Coordinates of C-alpha atoms in Angstrom, one line a residue:
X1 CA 0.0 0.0 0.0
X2 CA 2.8 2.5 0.7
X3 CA 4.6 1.5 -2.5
X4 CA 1.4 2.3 -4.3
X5 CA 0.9 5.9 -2.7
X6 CA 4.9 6.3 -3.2
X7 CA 4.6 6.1 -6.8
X8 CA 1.1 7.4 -7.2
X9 CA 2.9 10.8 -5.8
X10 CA 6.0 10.9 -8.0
X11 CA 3.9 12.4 -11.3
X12 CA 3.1 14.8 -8.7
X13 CA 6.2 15.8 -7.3
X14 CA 8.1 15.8 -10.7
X15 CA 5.4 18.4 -12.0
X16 CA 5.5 20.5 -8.8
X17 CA 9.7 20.6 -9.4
X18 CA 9.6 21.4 -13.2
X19 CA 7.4 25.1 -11.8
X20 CA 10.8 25.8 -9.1
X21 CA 13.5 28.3 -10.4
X22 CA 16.4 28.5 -8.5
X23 CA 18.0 32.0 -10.0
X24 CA 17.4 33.4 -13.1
X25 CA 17.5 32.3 -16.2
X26 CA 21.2 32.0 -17.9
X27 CA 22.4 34.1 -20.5
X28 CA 22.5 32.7 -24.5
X29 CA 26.3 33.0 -23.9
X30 CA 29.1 34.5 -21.6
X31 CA 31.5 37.4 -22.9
X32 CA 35.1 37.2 -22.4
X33 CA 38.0 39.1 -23.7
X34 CA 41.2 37.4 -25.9
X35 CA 44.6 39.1 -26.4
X36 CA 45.5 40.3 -29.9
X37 CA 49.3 40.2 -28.9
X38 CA 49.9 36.3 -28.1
X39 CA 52.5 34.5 -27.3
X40 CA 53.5 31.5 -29.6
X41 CA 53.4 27.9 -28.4
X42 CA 56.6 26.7 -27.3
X43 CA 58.3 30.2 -26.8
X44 CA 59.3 30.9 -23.5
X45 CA 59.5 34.2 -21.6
X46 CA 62.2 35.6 -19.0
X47 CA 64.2 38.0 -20.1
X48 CA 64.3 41.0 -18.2
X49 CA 62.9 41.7 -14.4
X50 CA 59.8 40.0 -13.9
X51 CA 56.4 41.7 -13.7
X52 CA 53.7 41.0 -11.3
X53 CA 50.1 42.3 -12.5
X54 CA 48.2 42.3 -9.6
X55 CA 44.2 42.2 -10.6
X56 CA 43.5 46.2 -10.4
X57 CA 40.2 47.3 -8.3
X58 CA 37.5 48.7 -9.4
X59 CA 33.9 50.7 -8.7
X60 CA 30.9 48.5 -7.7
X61 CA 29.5 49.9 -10.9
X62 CA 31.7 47.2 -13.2
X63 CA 32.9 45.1 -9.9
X64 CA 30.4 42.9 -11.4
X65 CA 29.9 40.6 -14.3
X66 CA 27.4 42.6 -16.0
X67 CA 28.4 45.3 -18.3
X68 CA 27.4 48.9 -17.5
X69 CA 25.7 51.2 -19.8
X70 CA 26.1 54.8 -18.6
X71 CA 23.2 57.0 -19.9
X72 CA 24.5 60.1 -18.0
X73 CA 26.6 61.1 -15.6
X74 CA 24.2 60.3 -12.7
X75 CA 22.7 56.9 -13.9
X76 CA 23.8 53.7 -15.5
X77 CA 21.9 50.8 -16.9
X78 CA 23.0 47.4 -17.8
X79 CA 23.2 45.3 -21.4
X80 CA 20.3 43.0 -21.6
X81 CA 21.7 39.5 -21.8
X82 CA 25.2 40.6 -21.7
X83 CA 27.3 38.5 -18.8
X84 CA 31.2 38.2 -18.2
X85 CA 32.5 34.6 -18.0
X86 CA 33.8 36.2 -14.3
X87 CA 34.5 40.1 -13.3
X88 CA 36.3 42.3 -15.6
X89 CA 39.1 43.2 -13.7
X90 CA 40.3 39.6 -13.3
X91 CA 39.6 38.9 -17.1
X92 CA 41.5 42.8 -17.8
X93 CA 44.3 41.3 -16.0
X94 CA 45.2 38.3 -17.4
X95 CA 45.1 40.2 -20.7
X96 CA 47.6 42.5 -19.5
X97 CA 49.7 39.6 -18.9
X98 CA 49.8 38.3 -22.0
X99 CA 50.4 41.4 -23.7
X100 CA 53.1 42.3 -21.4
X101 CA 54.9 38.6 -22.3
X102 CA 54.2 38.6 -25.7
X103 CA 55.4 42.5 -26.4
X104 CA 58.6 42.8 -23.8
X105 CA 59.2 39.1 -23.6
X106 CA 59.7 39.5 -19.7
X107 CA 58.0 37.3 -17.3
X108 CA 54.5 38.3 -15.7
X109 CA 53.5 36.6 -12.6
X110 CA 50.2 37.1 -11.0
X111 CA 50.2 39.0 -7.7
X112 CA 49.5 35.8 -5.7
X113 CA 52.5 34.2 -7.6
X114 CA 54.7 37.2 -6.4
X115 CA 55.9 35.9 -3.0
X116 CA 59.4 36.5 -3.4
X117 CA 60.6 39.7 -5.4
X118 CA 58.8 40.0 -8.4
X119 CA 61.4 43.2 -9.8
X120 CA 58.1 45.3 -11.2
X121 CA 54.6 45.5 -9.8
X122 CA 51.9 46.8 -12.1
X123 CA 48.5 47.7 -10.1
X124 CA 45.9 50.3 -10.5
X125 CA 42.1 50.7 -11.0
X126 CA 39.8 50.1 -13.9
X127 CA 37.8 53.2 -13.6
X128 CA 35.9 52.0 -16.8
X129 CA 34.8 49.2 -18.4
X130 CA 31.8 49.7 -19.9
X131 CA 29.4 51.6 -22.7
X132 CA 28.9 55.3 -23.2
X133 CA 25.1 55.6 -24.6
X134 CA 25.9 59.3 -25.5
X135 CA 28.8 58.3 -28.2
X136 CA 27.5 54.5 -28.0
X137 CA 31.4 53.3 -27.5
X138 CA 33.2 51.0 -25.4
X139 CA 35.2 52.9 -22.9
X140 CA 37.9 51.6 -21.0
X141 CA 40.2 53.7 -18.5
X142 CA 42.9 52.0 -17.1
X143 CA 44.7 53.8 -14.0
X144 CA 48.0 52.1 -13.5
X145 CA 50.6 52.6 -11.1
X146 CA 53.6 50.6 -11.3
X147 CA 57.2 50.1 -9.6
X148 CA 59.3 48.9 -11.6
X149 CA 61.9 47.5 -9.2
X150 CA 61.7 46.7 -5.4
X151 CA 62.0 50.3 -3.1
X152 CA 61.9 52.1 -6.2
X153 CA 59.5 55.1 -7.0
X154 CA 56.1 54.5 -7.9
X155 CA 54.6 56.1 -11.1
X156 CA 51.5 56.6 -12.0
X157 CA 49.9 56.6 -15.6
X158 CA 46.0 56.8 -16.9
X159 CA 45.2 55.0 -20.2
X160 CA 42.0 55.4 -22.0
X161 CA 40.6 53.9 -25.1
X162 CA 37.1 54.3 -26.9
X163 CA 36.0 52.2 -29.9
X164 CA 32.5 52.4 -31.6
X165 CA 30.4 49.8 -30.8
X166 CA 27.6 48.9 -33.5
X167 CA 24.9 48.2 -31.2
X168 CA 24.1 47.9 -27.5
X169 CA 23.8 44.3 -27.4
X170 CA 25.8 41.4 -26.2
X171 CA 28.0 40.3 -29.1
X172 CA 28.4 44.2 -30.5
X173 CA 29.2 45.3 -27.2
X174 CA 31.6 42.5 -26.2
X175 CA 33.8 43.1 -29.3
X176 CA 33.9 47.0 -28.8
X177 CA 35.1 46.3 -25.1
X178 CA 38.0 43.4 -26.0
X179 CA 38.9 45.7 -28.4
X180 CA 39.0 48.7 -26.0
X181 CA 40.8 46.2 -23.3
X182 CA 43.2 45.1 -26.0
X183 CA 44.3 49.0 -27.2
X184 CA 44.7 50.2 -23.2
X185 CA 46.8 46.6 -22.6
X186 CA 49.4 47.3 -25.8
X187 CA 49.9 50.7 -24.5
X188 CA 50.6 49.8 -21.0
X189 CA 53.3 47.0 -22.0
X190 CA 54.6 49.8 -24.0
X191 CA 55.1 51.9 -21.1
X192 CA 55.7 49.1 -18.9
X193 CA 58.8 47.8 -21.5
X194 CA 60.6 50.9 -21.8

């Protein structure tokens, strides 16, 4: 008798857990940023004083893996369907990283990785990483402030860039910004090489 009210009850319960949501709904797909100045297989970096790129802070308003649409100076909005893969300062990060191997050839550890004396530290804060709805562009401002040996001075540079995006949706948007992330990354190996 118990086996019969058992299974008479599992249609039930299997209908009652297809109507519970846990969260919303996932995104059609994640954004994420690639380097345009990679490293080839098999090479292998470490000349020079090493770097450590420590994952640079940033305002609650992109501290999250939603991308910001500012409307005007007082308000921002957010891309419909448009998710990082994780927060934009860790993905802007490891893109500096790789530009800085692949353009000065040095090594880049990660500011975990930097126990012992790294030579350089790059830091800083991403003060943007978003859209501007006014010129509807990607804007990315990059405030770094590096040493580039242990006790030395620190210096302080900001880096900007601002690329037309076609649209404010996911894909248009996400190709604006990796190509914004990419421009401000070249210049700061740049600076960071010399």
């Amino acid at each position: 008798m118990k086996k019969l009210a058992i299974l008479a009850l599992l249609p039930l319960v299997a209908a009652v857990a297809g109507c519970i949501r846990f969260g919303a709904e996932p995104p059609p797909s994640l954004l994420t940023l690639n380097t345009q100045a990679a490293l080839p297989a098999g090479a292998v970096p470490g000349s020079g004083t090493p770097v450590a790129v420590v994952v640079p802070s940033a305002p609650q308003e992109i501290a999250t893996q939603r991308v910001p649409v500012r409307a005007t100076d007082t308000s921002i909005a957010y891309v419909k369907d448009a998710v990082w893969v994780e927060p934009p300062a860790r993905l802007f990060a490891r893109l500096l990283s790789d530009t800085l191997i692949a353009r000065t050839g040095r090594m880049v550890v990660s500011g975990r990785q930097a126990f012992s004396n790294p030579g350089a530290t790059l830091g800083g804060e991403l003060r943007s990483f978003g859209i501007d709805a006014a010129g509807n562009q990607a804007v990315v401002i990059y405030d770094a402030s590096l040493i580039r040996e242990q006790g030395g001075k620190l210096e302080k540079r900001r880096f900007e860039a601002r690329v037309p995006a076609s649209a404010i949706e996911p894909g248009p948007v996400g190709v604006a910004l990796n190509q914004a992330a990419n421009q401000v990354a070249t210049e700061v190996a740049d600076w960071v090489g010399r």
